[in-house]
mmCIF file of N, CA, C and O in Angstrom:
data_model
loop_
_atom_site.group_PDB
_atom_site.id
_atom_site.type_symbol
_atom_site.label_atom_id
_atom_site.label_comp_id
_atom_site.label_asym_id
_atom_site.label_seq_id
_atom_site.Cartn_x
_atom_site.Cartn_y
_atom_site.Cartn_z
ATOM 1 N N UNK A 1 132.216 54.290 102.779
ATOM 2 C CA UNK A 1 130.825 54.802 103.473
ATOM 3 C C UNK A 1 129.810 54.930 102.281
ATOM 4 O O UNK A 1 130.314 55.711 101.504
ATOM 5 N N UNK A 2 128.801 54.972 102.512
ATOM 6 C CA UNK A 2 127.579 55.137 101.545
ATOM 7 C C UNK A 2 127.440 56.494 101.606
ATOM 8 O O UNK A 2 127.074 56.820 102.746
ATOM 9 N N UNK A 3 126.937 57.149 100.645
ATOM 10 C CA UNK A 3 126.526 58.497 100.971
ATOM 11 C C UNK A 3 125.067 58.427 100.800
ATOM 12 O O UNK A 3 124.579 57.832 99.868
ATOM 13 N N UNK A 4 124.264 59.078 101.920
ATOM 14 C CA UNK A 4 122.878 59.381 101.994
ATOM 15 C C UNK A 4 122.503 60.794 101.171
ATOM 16 O O UNK A 4 122.863 61.811 101.335
ATOM 17 N N UNK A 5 121.556 60.335 100.138
ATOM 18 C CA UNK A 5 121.112 61.378 99.619
ATOM 19 C C UNK A 5 119.527 62.010 100.276
ATOM 20 O O UNK A 5 118.987 61.034 100.804
ATOM 21 N N UNK A 6 119.535 63.345 100.526
ATOM 22 C CA UNK A 6 118.583 63.702 101.196
ATOM 23 C C UNK A 6 117.571 64.583 100.259
ATOM 24 O O UNK A 6 118.159 65.539 99.564
ATOM 25 N N UNK A 7 116.365 64.380 100.254
ATOM 26 C CA UNK A 7 115.586 65.220 99.222
ATOM 27 C C UNK A 7 115.589 66.570 99.888
ATOM 28 O O UNK A 7 115.536 66.951 101.071
ATOM 29 N N UNK A 8 115.174 67.413 99.034
ATOM 30 C CA UNK A 8 115.142 68.934 99.677
ATOM 31 C C UNK A 8 113.653 68.954 100.058
ATOM 32 O O UNK A 8 112.819 68.411 99.968
ATOM 33 N N UNK A 9 113.744 69.913 101.217
ATOM 34 C CA UNK A 9 112.330 70.277 101.566
ATOM 35 C C UNK A 9 111.721 71.557 100.817
ATOM 36 O O UNK A 9 112.457 72.597 100.610
ATOM 37 N N UNK A 10 110.436 71.476 100.642
ATOM 38 C CA UNK A 10 109.855 72.279 99.919
ATOM 39 C C UNK A 10 108.732 72.982 101.029
ATOM 40 O O UNK A 10 108.234 72.476 101.826
ATOM 41 N N UNK A 11 108.559 74.271 100.705
ATOM 42 C CA UNK A 11 107.591 75.064 101.460
ATOM 43 C C UNK A 11 106.242 74.644 101.294
ATOM 44 O O UNK A 11 105.848 74.373 100.250
ATOM 45 N N UNK A 12 105.492 74.159 102.443
ATOM 46 C CA UNK A 12 104.209 73.590 102.266
ATOM 47 C C UNK A 12 103.202 74.648 101.604
ATOM 48 O O UNK A 12 102.154 74.358 101.059
ATOM 49 N N UNK A 13 103.600 75.781 101.809
ATOM 50 C CA UNK A 13 102.539 76.921 101.405
ATOM 51 C C UNK A 13 102.565 77.089 99.869
ATOM 52 O O UNK A 13 101.724 77.281 98.938
ATOM 53 N N UNK A 14 104.006 77.385 99.452
ATOM 54 C CA UNK A 14 104.031 77.800 97.750
ATOM 55 C C UNK A 14 104.804 76.801 97.038
ATOM 56 O O UNK A 14 105.043 77.029 95.778
ATOM 57 N N UNK A 15 105.375 75.841 97.901
ATOM 58 C CA UNK A 15 106.064 74.603 97.060
ATOM 59 C C UNK A 15 107.353 74.983 96.529
ATOM 60 O O UNK A 15 107.922 74.088 95.957
ATOM 61 N N UNK A 16 108.006 76.098 97.209
ATOM 62 C CA UNK A 16 109.296 76.335 96.615
ATOM 63 C C UNK A 16 110.249 75.654 97.458
ATOM 64 O O UNK A 16 110.226 75.708 98.456
ATOM 65 N N UNK A 17 111.487 75.033 96.823
ATOM 66 C CA UNK A 17 112.484 74.585 97.732
ATOM 67 C C UNK A 17 112.915 75.568 98.777
ATOM 68 O O UNK A 17 113.231 76.650 98.527
ATOM 69 N N UNK A 18 113.085 74.982 99.853
ATOM 70 C CA UNK A 18 113.596 75.822 101.131
ATOM 71 C C UNK A 18 115.160 76.150 100.980
ATOM 72 O O UNK A 18 115.702 75.453 100.489
ATOM 73 N N UNK A 19 115.221 77.365 101.613
ATOM 74 C CA UNK A 19 116.771 77.617 101.625
ATOM 75 C C UNK A 19 117.550 77.088 102.758
ATOM 76 O O UNK A 19 117.080 77.359 103.954
ATOM 77 N N UNK A 20 118.416 76.226 102.836
ATOM 78 C CA UNK A 20 118.998 75.303 103.806
ATOM 79 C C UNK A 20 119.891 76.352 104.914
ATOM 80 O O UNK A 20 120.040 76.136 105.825
ATOM 81 N N UNK A 21 120.239 77.532 104.182
ATOM 82 C CA UNK A 21 121.190 78.525 105.385
ATOM 83 C C UNK A 21 120.114 79.274 106.211
ATOM 84 O O UNK A 21 120.386 79.262 107.423
ATOM 85 N N UNK A 22 118.969 79.530 105.837
ATOM 86 C CA UNK A 22 118.099 80.523 106.638
ATOM 87 C C UNK A 22 116.720 79.741 107.111
ATOM 88 O O UNK A 22 116.101 80.096 107.945
ATOM 89 N N UNK A 23 116.941 78.170 106.605
ATOM 90 C CA UNK A 23 115.755 77.261 107.214
ATOM 91 C C UNK A 23 114.343 78.112 106.817
ATOM 92 O O UNK A 23 113.462 77.967 107.806
ATOM 93 N N UNK A 24 114.462 78.806 105.780
ATOM 94 C CA UNK A 24 112.916 79.293 105.416
ATOM 95 C C UNK A 24 112.910 79.256 103.914
ATOM 96 O O UNK A 24 113.436 78.877 103.116
ATOM 97 N N UNK A 25 111.585 79.812 103.547
ATOM 98 C CA UNK A 25 111.304 79.830 102.100
ATOM 99 C C UNK A 25 111.514 81.198 101.535
ATOM 100 O O UNK A 25 111.314 82.131 102.050
ATOM 101 N N UNK A 26 112.297 81.008 100.549
ATOM 102 C CA UNK A 26 112.756 82.117 99.926
ATOM 103 C C UNK A 26 111.703 82.887 99.265
ATOM 104 O O UNK A 26 111.828 84.190 98.638
ATOM 105 N N UNK A 27 110.668 82.553 98.718
ATOM 106 C CA UNK A 27 109.605 83.225 98.159
ATOM 107 C C UNK A 27 108.728 83.838 99.096
ATOM 108 O O UNK A 27 108.406 84.979 98.955
ATOM 109 N N UNK A 28 108.098 82.854 99.910
ATOM 110 C CA UNK A 28 106.966 83.559 101.224
ATOM 111 C C UNK A 28 107.421 83.863 102.357
ATOM 112 O O UNK A 28 106.902 84.625 103.078
ATOM 113 N N UNK A 29 108.941 83.442 102.719
ATOM 114 C CA UNK A 29 109.463 83.664 104.008
ATOM 115 C C UNK A 29 109.045 83.090 105.295
ATOM 116 O O UNK A 29 109.297 83.523 106.212
ATOM 117 N N UNK A 30 108.023 82.142 105.057
ATOM 118 C CA UNK A 30 107.596 81.244 105.960
ATOM 119 C C UNK A 30 108.961 80.546 106.701
ATOM 120 O O UNK A 30 109.906 79.800 105.995
ATOM 121 N N UNK A 31 108.871 80.500 108.027
ATOM 122 C CA UNK A 31 109.878 79.874 108.629
ATOM 123 C C UNK A 31 109.830 78.138 108.708
ATOM 124 O O UNK A 31 108.531 77.830 109.093
ATOM 125 N N UNK A 32 110.541 77.419 107.961
ATOM 126 C CA UNK A 32 110.543 76.094 107.805
ATOM 127 C C UNK A 32 111.542 75.306 108.913
ATOM 128 O O UNK A 32 111.814 74.386 108.451
ATOM 129 N N UNK A 33 112.013 75.813 109.858
ATOM 130 C CA UNK A 33 112.826 75.375 110.730
ATOM 131 C C UNK A 33 112.444 74.128 111.475
ATOM 132 O O UNK A 33 113.082 73.110 111.699
ATOM 133 N N UNK A 34 111.086 74.057 111.621
ATOM 134 C CA UNK A 34 110.463 72.892 112.249
ATOM 135 C C UNK A 34 110.731 71.535 111.394
ATOM 136 O O UNK A 34 110.890 70.486 111.549
ATOM 137 N N UNK A 35 110.309 72.047 109.968
ATOM 138 C CA UNK A 35 110.515 70.968 109.029
ATOM 139 C C UNK A 35 111.884 70.347 108.885
ATOM 140 O O UNK A 35 112.099 69.298 108.787
ATOM 141 N N UNK A 36 112.764 71.205 108.880
ATOM 142 C CA UNK A 36 114.274 70.981 108.818
ATOM 143 C C UNK A 36 114.475 69.776 110.114
ATOM 144 O O UNK A 36 115.188 68.988 109.698
ATOM 145 N N UNK A 37 114.286 70.481 111.090
ATOM 146 C CA UNK A 37 114.289 69.757 112.527
ATOM 147 C C UNK A 37 113.883 68.092 112.327
ATOM 148 O O UNK A 37 114.260 67.139 112.678
ATOM 149 N N UNK A 38 112.480 68.022 111.959
ATOM 150 C CA UNK A 38 111.867 66.875 111.687
ATOM 151 C C UNK A 38 112.680 65.949 110.678
ATOM 152 O O UNK A 38 112.913 64.565 110.853
ATOM 153 N N UNK A 39 113.102 66.557 109.487
ATOM 154 C CA UNK A 39 113.638 65.899 108.375
ATOM 155 C C UNK A 39 115.195 65.334 108.669
ATOM 156 O O UNK A 39 115.669 64.198 108.482
ATOM 157 N N UNK A 40 115.832 66.195 109.654
ATOM 158 C CA UNK A 40 117.202 65.669 110.080
ATOM 159 C C UNK A 40 117.425 65.222 111.568
ATOM 160 O O UNK A 40 118.434 65.471 112.124
ATOM 161 N N UNK A 41 116.267 64.957 112.038
ATOM 162 C CA UNK A 41 116.294 64.302 113.318
ATOM 163 C C UNK A 41 117.452 63.249 113.592
ATOM 164 O O UNK A 41 117.915 63.080 114.633
ATOM 165 N N UNK A 42 117.410 62.402 112.738
ATOM 166 C CA UNK A 42 118.590 61.361 112.828
ATOM 167 C C UNK A 42 120.006 61.884 112.806
ATOM 168 O O UNK A 42 120.698 61.286 113.664
ATOM 169 N N UNK A 43 119.959 62.665 112.028
ATOM 170 C CA UNK A 43 121.424 63.303 112.007
ATOM 171 C C UNK A 43 121.658 64.337 113.458
ATOM 172 O O UNK A 43 122.684 64.216 113.834
ATOM 173 N N UNK A 44 120.636 64.680 113.849
ATOM 174 C CA UNK A 44 120.592 65.613 115.073
ATOM 175 C C UNK A 44 121.168 64.671 116.225
ATOM 176 O O UNK A 44 122.207 64.738 116.921
ATOM 177 N N UNK A 45 120.284 63.468 116.300
ATOM 178 C CA UNK A 45 120.561 62.594 117.222
ATOM 179 C C UNK A 45 122.106 62.037 117.141
ATOM 180 O O UNK A 45 122.589 61.368 118.143
ATOM 181 N N UNK A 46 122.268 61.885 116.024
ATOM 182 C CA UNK A 46 123.844 61.032 115.710
ATOM 183 C C UNK A 46 124.881 62.096 116.174
ATOM 184 O O UNK A 46 125.645 61.610 117.158
ATOM 185 N N UNK A 47 124.804 63.288 115.835
ATOM 186 C CA UNK A 47 125.692 64.347 116.689
ATOM 187 C C UNK A 47 125.675 64.519 118.199
ATOM 188 O O UNK A 47 126.627 64.587 118.751
ATOM 189 N N UNK A 48 124.436 64.445 118.723
ATOM 190 C CA UNK A 48 124.255 64.438 120.070
ATOM 191 C C UNK A 48 124.934 63.003 120.594
ATOM 192 O O UNK A 48 125.484 63.145 121.679
ATOM 193 N N UNK A 49 124.759 61.949 119.999
ATOM 194 C CA UNK A 49 125.507 60.808 120.507
ATOM 195 C C UNK A 49 126.882 60.675 120.608
ATOM 196 O O UNK A 49 127.597 60.547 121.455
ATOM 197 N N UNK A 50 127.456 61.401 119.418
ATOM 198 C CA UNK A 50 128.975 62.030 119.270
ATOM 199 C C UNK A 50 129.334 62.816 120.662
ATOM 200 O O UNK A 50 130.259 62.435 121.482
ATOM 201 N N UNK A 51 128.311 63.657 120.864
ATOM 202 C CA UNK A 51 128.575 64.436 122.116
ATOM 203 C C UNK A 51 128.486 64.013 123.389
ATOM 204 O O UNK A 51 129.421 64.008 124.481
ATOM 205 N N UNK A 52 127.608 62.892 123.556
ATOM 206 C CA UNK A 52 127.519 61.937 124.787
ATOM 207 C C UNK A 52 128.646 61.182 124.943
ATOM 208 O O UNK A 52 129.189 60.956 126.233
ATOM 209 N N UNK A 53 128.958 60.581 123.853
ATOM 210 C CA UNK A 53 130.355 59.700 124.042
ATOM 211 C C UNK A 53 131.464 60.603 124.491
ATOM 212 O O UNK A 53 132.298 60.037 125.448
ATOM 213 N N UNK A 54 131.695 61.710 123.961
ATOM 214 C CA UNK A 54 132.869 62.695 124.479
ATOM 215 C C UNK A 54 132.649 62.907 125.693
ATOM 216 O O UNK A 54 133.787 63.128 126.494
ATOM 217 N N UNK A 55 131.528 62.973 126.344
ATOM 218 C CA UNK A 55 131.173 63.322 127.904
ATOM 219 C C UNK A 55 131.258 62.112 128.755
ATOM 220 O O UNK A 55 130.949 62.057 129.861
ATOM 221 N N UNK A 56 131.182 60.882 128.044
ATOM 222 C CA UNK A 56 131.607 59.745 128.457
ATOM 223 C C UNK A 56 130.285 59.007 129.086
ATOM 224 O O UNK A 56 129.982 58.123 129.918
ATOM 225 N N UNK A 57 129.149 59.468 128.149
ATOM 226 C CA UNK A 57 127.579 58.685 128.612
ATOM 227 C C UNK A 57 127.571 57.757 127.485
ATOM 228 O O UNK A 57 126.588 58.083 126.566
ATOM 229 N N UNK A 58 128.019 56.621 127.771
ATOM 230 C CA UNK A 58 127.871 55.675 126.671
ATOM 231 C C UNK A 58 126.538 55.230 126.385
ATOM 232 O O UNK A 58 125.914 54.839 125.478
ATOM 233 N N UNK A 59 125.612 55.190 127.455
ATOM 234 C CA UNK A 59 124.276 54.937 127.724
ATOM 235 C C UNK A 59 123.559 55.600 126.810
ATOM 236 O O UNK A 59 122.673 55.349 125.780
ATOM 237 N N UNK A 60 123.466 57.079 127.176
ATOM 238 C CA UNK A 60 122.756 57.908 126.090
ATOM 239 C C UNK A 60 123.201 58.233 124.870
ATOM 240 O O UNK A 60 122.331 57.894 123.873
ATOM 241 N N UNK A 61 124.495 57.670 124.654
ATOM 242 C CA UNK A 61 124.858 57.601 123.099
ATOM 243 C C UNK A 61 124.185 56.375 122.307
ATOM 244 O O UNK A 61 123.551 56.556 121.336
ATOM 245 N N UNK A 62 124.174 55.258 123.133
ATOM 246 C CA UNK A 62 123.511 53.879 122.445
ATOM 247 C C UNK A 62 121.908 54.429 122.320
ATOM 248 O O UNK A 62 121.502 53.939 121.151
ATOM 249 N N UNK A 63 121.443 54.979 123.154
ATOM 250 C CA UNK A 63 120.168 55.200 122.962
ATOM 251 C C UNK A 63 119.649 56.372 121.719
ATOM 252 O O UNK A 63 118.841 56.119 120.879
ATOM 253 N N UNK A 64 120.776 57.345 121.565
ATOM 254 C CA UNK A 64 120.420 58.349 120.481
ATOM 255 C C UNK A 64 120.846 57.534 119.152
ATOM 256 O O UNK A 64 120.108 57.845 118.153
ATOM 257 N N UNK A 65 121.759 56.656 119.107
ATOM 258 C CA UNK A 65 122.156 55.828 118.040
ATOM 259 C C UNK A 65 121.077 54.946 117.719
ATOM 260 O O UNK A 65 120.461 55.000 116.421
ATOM 261 N N UNK A 66 120.411 54.459 118.267
ATOM 262 C CA UNK A 66 119.318 53.365 118.133
ATOM 263 C C UNK A 66 118.257 54.310 117.279
ATOM 264 O O UNK A 66 117.718 53.895 116.448
ATOM 265 N N UNK A 67 118.015 55.579 118.001
ATOM 266 C CA UNK A 67 116.706 56.351 117.560
ATOM 267 C C UNK A 67 117.012 56.829 116.418
ATOM 268 O O UNK A 67 116.410 56.997 115.411
ATOM 269 N N UNK A 68 118.451 57.116 116.066
ATOM 270 C CA UNK A 68 118.980 57.883 114.717
ATOM 271 C C UNK A 68 118.883 56.645 113.570
ATOM 272 O O UNK A 68 118.258 57.035 112.610
ATOM 273 N N UNK A 69 119.113 55.489 113.639
ATOM 274 C CA UNK A 69 119.101 54.385 112.835
ATOM 275 C C UNK A 69 117.567 53.884 112.496
ATOM 276 O O UNK A 69 117.405 53.651 111.431
ATOM 277 N N UNK A 70 116.773 54.084 113.789
ATOM 278 C CA UNK A 70 115.576 53.853 113.272
ATOM 279 C C UNK A 70 114.870 54.662 112.595
ATOM 280 O O UNK A 70 113.924 54.357 111.745
ATOM 281 N N UNK A 71 115.354 56.164 112.717
ATOM 282 C CA UNK A 71 114.467 57.044 111.791
ATOM 283 C C UNK A 71 115.084 57.272 110.549
ATOM 284 O O UNK A 71 114.044 57.435 109.696
ATOM 285 N N UNK A 72 116.490 56.719 110.360
ATOM 286 C CA UNK A 72 116.835 57.013 109.250
ATOM 287 C C UNK A 72 117.679 55.577 108.932
ATOM 288 O O UNK A 72 119.024 55.831 109.147
ATOM 289 N N UNK A 73 117.236 54.662 108.434
ATOM 290 C CA UNK A 73 118.121 53.340 108.219
ATOM 291 C C UNK A 73 119.206 53.390 107.412
ATOM 292 O O UNK A 73 120.438 52.890 107.566
ATOM 293 N N UNK A 74 119.370 54.198 106.376
ATOM 294 C CA UNK A 74 120.438 54.611 105.420
ATOM 295 C C UNK A 74 121.479 55.576 105.914
ATOM 296 O O UNK A 74 122.590 55.823 105.411
ATOM 297 N N UNK A 75 121.551 55.779 107.181
ATOM 298 C CA UNK A 75 122.453 56.735 107.974
ATOM 299 C C UNK A 75 123.649 55.820 108.398
ATOM 300 O O UNK A 75 123.886 55.430 109.585
ATOM 301 N N UNK A 76 124.393 55.515 107.478
ATOM 302 C CA UNK A 76 125.799 54.586 107.727
ATOM 303 C C UNK A 76 126.483 54.940 108.805
ATOM 304 O O UNK A 76 126.972 54.059 109.728
ATOM 305 N N UNK A 77 127.107 56.456 109.198
ATOM 306 C CA UNK A 77 127.983 56.588 110.237
ATOM 307 C C UNK A 77 127.194 56.064 111.334
ATOM 308 O O UNK A 77 128.111 55.809 112.379
ATOM 309 N N UNK A 78 125.907 56.389 111.541
ATOM 310 C CA UNK A 78 125.128 56.000 112.821
ATOM 311 C C UNK A 78 125.256 54.901 113.177
ATOM 312 O O UNK A 78 125.455 54.193 113.944
ATOM 313 N N UNK A 79 124.825 53.898 112.030
ATOM 314 C CA UNK A 79 124.618 52.457 112.069
ATOM 315 C C UNK A 79 125.991 51.826 112.348
ATOM 316 O O UNK A 79 126.236 50.866 113.113
ATOM 317 N N UNK A 80 127.046 52.459 111.730
ATOM 318 C CA UNK A 80 128.451 51.894 112.147
ATOM 319 C C UNK A 80 129.112 51.967 113.393
ATOM 320 O O UNK A 80 129.598 51.201 113.946
ATOM 321 N N UNK A 81 128.722 53.357 113.812
ATOM 322 C CA UNK A 81 129.107 53.508 115.263
ATOM 323 C C UNK A 81 128.204 52.560 116.150
ATOM 324 O O UNK A 81 128.700 52.489 117.351
ATOM 325 N N UNK A 82 127.019 52.651 116.062
ATOM 326 C CA UNK A 82 126.238 51.630 116.942
ATOM 327 C C UNK A 82 126.575 50.182 116.801
ATOM 328 O O UNK A 82 126.753 49.705 117.855
ATOM 329 N N UNK A 83 126.929 49.685 115.655
ATOM 330 C CA UNK A 83 127.538 48.415 115.589
ATOM 331 C C UNK A 83 128.940 48.239 116.350
ATOM 332 O O UNK A 83 129.018 47.456 117.243
ATOM 333 N N UNK A 84 129.722 49.179 116.210
ATOM 334 C CA UNK A 84 130.904 49.442 116.875
ATOM 335 C C UNK A 84 130.713 49.288 118.429
ATOM 336 O O UNK A 84 131.602 48.578 119.298
ATOM 337 N N UNK A 85 129.695 50.121 119.160
ATOM 338 C CA UNK A 85 129.497 50.379 120.379
ATOM 339 C C UNK A 85 128.846 48.946 120.984
ATOM 340 O O UNK A 85 129.316 48.413 121.943
ATOM 341 N N UNK A 86 128.217 48.339 120.059
ATOM 342 C CA UNK A 86 127.404 47.245 120.723
ATOM 343 C C UNK A 86 128.219 46.084 120.511
ATOM 344 O O UNK A 86 128.303 45.085 121.821
ATOM 345 N N UNK A 87 129.345 45.872 120.053
ATOM 346 C CA UNK A 87 130.402 44.875 119.966
ATOM 347 C C UNK A 87 131.422 45.025 121.058
ATOM 348 O O UNK A 87 131.625 44.320 121.775
ATOM 349 N N UNK A 88 131.886 46.254 121.214
ATOM 350 C CA UNK A 88 132.894 46.458 122.223
ATOM 351 C C UNK A 88 132.428 47.219 123.668
ATOM 352 O O UNK A 88 133.130 47.076 124.386
ATOM 353 N N UNK A 89 131.081 47.472 123.343
ATOM 354 C CA UNK A 89 130.722 48.051 124.803
ATOM 355 C C UNK A 89 131.063 49.591 124.644
ATOM 356 O O UNK A 89 131.908 50.136 123.967
ATOM 357 N N UNK A 90 130.158 50.745 125.320
ATOM 358 C CA UNK A 90 130.317 52.044 124.973
ATOM 359 C C UNK A 90 131.677 52.496 125.196
ATOM 360 O O UNK A 90 132.284 53.348 124.433
ATOM 361 N N UNK A 91 132.257 52.026 126.473
ATOM 362 C CA UNK A 91 133.339 52.610 126.800
ATOM 363 C C UNK A 91 134.562 52.066 125.951
ATOM 364 O O UNK A 91 135.592 52.887 125.517
ATOM 365 N N UNK A 92 134.438 50.841 125.651
ATOM 366 C CA UNK A 92 135.504 50.122 124.814
ATOM 367 C C UNK A 92 135.776 50.755 123.662
ATOM 368 O O UNK A 92 136.694 51.155 122.937
ATOM 369 N N UNK A 93 134.685 51.111 122.791
ATOM 370 C CA UNK A 93 134.734 51.529 121.346
ATOM 371 C C UNK A 93 135.058 52.989 121.460
ATOM 372 O O UNK A 93 135.917 53.315 120.641
ATOM 373 N N UNK A 94 134.754 53.765 122.161
ATOM 374 C CA UNK A 94 135.142 55.122 122.376
ATOM 375 C C UNK A 94 136.595 55.375 122.710
ATOM 376 O O UNK A 94 137.265 56.220 122.084
ATOM 377 N N UNK A 95 136.995 54.510 123.522
ATOM 378 C CA UNK A 95 138.397 54.489 123.871
ATOM 379 C C UNK A 95 139.428 53.859 122.899
ATOM 380 O O UNK A 95 140.396 54.242 122.667
ATOM 381 N N UNK A 96 138.819 53.370 121.726
ATOM 382 C CA UNK A 96 139.558 52.889 120.777
ATOM 383 C C UNK A 96 139.998 53.799 119.556
ATOM 384 O O UNK A 96 139.941 53.506 118.499
ATOM 385 N N UNK A 97 139.915 55.092 119.961
ATOM 386 C CA UNK A 97 140.480 56.002 118.997
ATOM 387 C C UNK A 97 139.455 56.853 118.443
ATOM 388 O O UNK A 97 139.714 58.013 117.712
ATOM 389 N N UNK A 98 138.211 57.014 118.994
ATOM 390 C CA UNK A 98 137.102 58.096 118.448
ATOM 391 C C UNK A 98 137.254 59.099 119.314
ATOM 392 O O UNK A 98 136.452 60.143 118.831
ATOM 393 N N UNK A 99 137.901 59.118 120.559
ATOM 394 C CA UNK A 99 137.704 60.422 121.210
ATOM 395 C C UNK A 99 138.172 61.613 120.944
ATOM 396 O O UNK A 99 137.771 62.707 121.148
ATOM 397 N N UNK A 100 139.258 61.577 119.953
ATOM 398 C CA UNK A 100 139.886 63.125 119.391
ATOM 399 C C UNK A 100 139.045 63.116 118.234
ATOM 400 O O UNK A 100 139.116 62.917 117.115
ATOM 401 N N UNK A 101 138.307 64.367 118.431
ATOM 402 C CA UNK A 101 137.655 64.910 116.944
ATOM 403 C C UNK A 101 136.417 63.934 116.966
ATOM 404 O O UNK A 101 136.125 63.159 117.023
ATOM 405 N N UNK A 102 135.264 64.991 116.321
ATOM 406 C CA UNK A 102 133.998 64.122 116.236
ATOM 407 C C UNK A 102 134.123 63.570 114.782
ATOM 408 O O UNK A 102 134.434 64.286 113.857
ATOM 409 N N UNK A 103 133.903 62.300 114.691
ATOM 410 C CA UNK A 103 133.683 61.507 113.418
ATOM 411 C C UNK A 103 132.762 62.045 112.486
ATOM 412 O O UNK A 103 131.621 61.602 112.321
ATOM 413 N N UNK A 104 133.160 63.231 111.535
ATOM 414 C CA UNK A 104 132.286 63.759 110.352
ATOM 415 C C UNK A 104 131.210 64.753 110.938
ATOM 416 O O UNK A 104 130.476 64.900 110.367
ATOM 417 N N UNK A 105 131.286 65.310 112.235
ATOM 418 C CA UNK A 105 130.220 65.974 112.671
ATOM 419 C C UNK A 105 128.828 65.553 112.201
ATOM 420 O O UNK A 105 127.938 64.927 112.843
ATOM 421 N N UNK A 106 128.596 65.965 110.938
ATOM 422 C CA UNK A 106 127.279 65.380 110.196
ATOM 423 C C UNK A 106 127.665 64.720 109.012
ATOM 424 O O UNK A 106 128.330 65.029 108.383
ATOM 425 N N UNK A 107 126.888 63.635 109.049
ATOM 426 C CA UNK A 107 127.108 62.612 108.116
ATOM 427 C C UNK A 107 126.872 63.399 106.749
ATOM 428 O O UNK A 107 126.101 64.045 106.575
ATOM 429 N N UNK A 108 127.814 62.705 105.677
ATOM 430 C CA UNK A 108 127.487 63.479 104.523
ATOM 431 C C UNK A 108 126.112 63.169 103.702
ATOM 432 O O UNK A 108 125.434 62.254 104.204
ATOM 433 N N UNK A 109 125.563 63.871 103.038
ATOM 434 C CA UNK A 109 124.094 64.010 102.573
ATOM 435 C C UNK A 109 123.957 63.060 101.206
ATOM 436 O O UNK A 109 124.838 63.035 100.651
#
């Protein structure tokens, strides 16, 4: 599995690297949560796809995975899961051993 590197998010006001824990700027205290959500949208969609599969909603999972891969083509866990679902069908791939525990929750950065 390929590691995906994620560039740091910088505050648009003072250009200081954002704090990933607080989702804010450590210098000017600007809330940068929206920037984080935009930058990590594909990873959020990937996690939501895992939740949809766990709930038995394969169609929603496929849509979320397509959107994740389109937004971040290098997101290998999403691409691999999408390929396996496309080959086996949503129910078949999920029943094939992925239902117990979420596969990596958040893909590696």
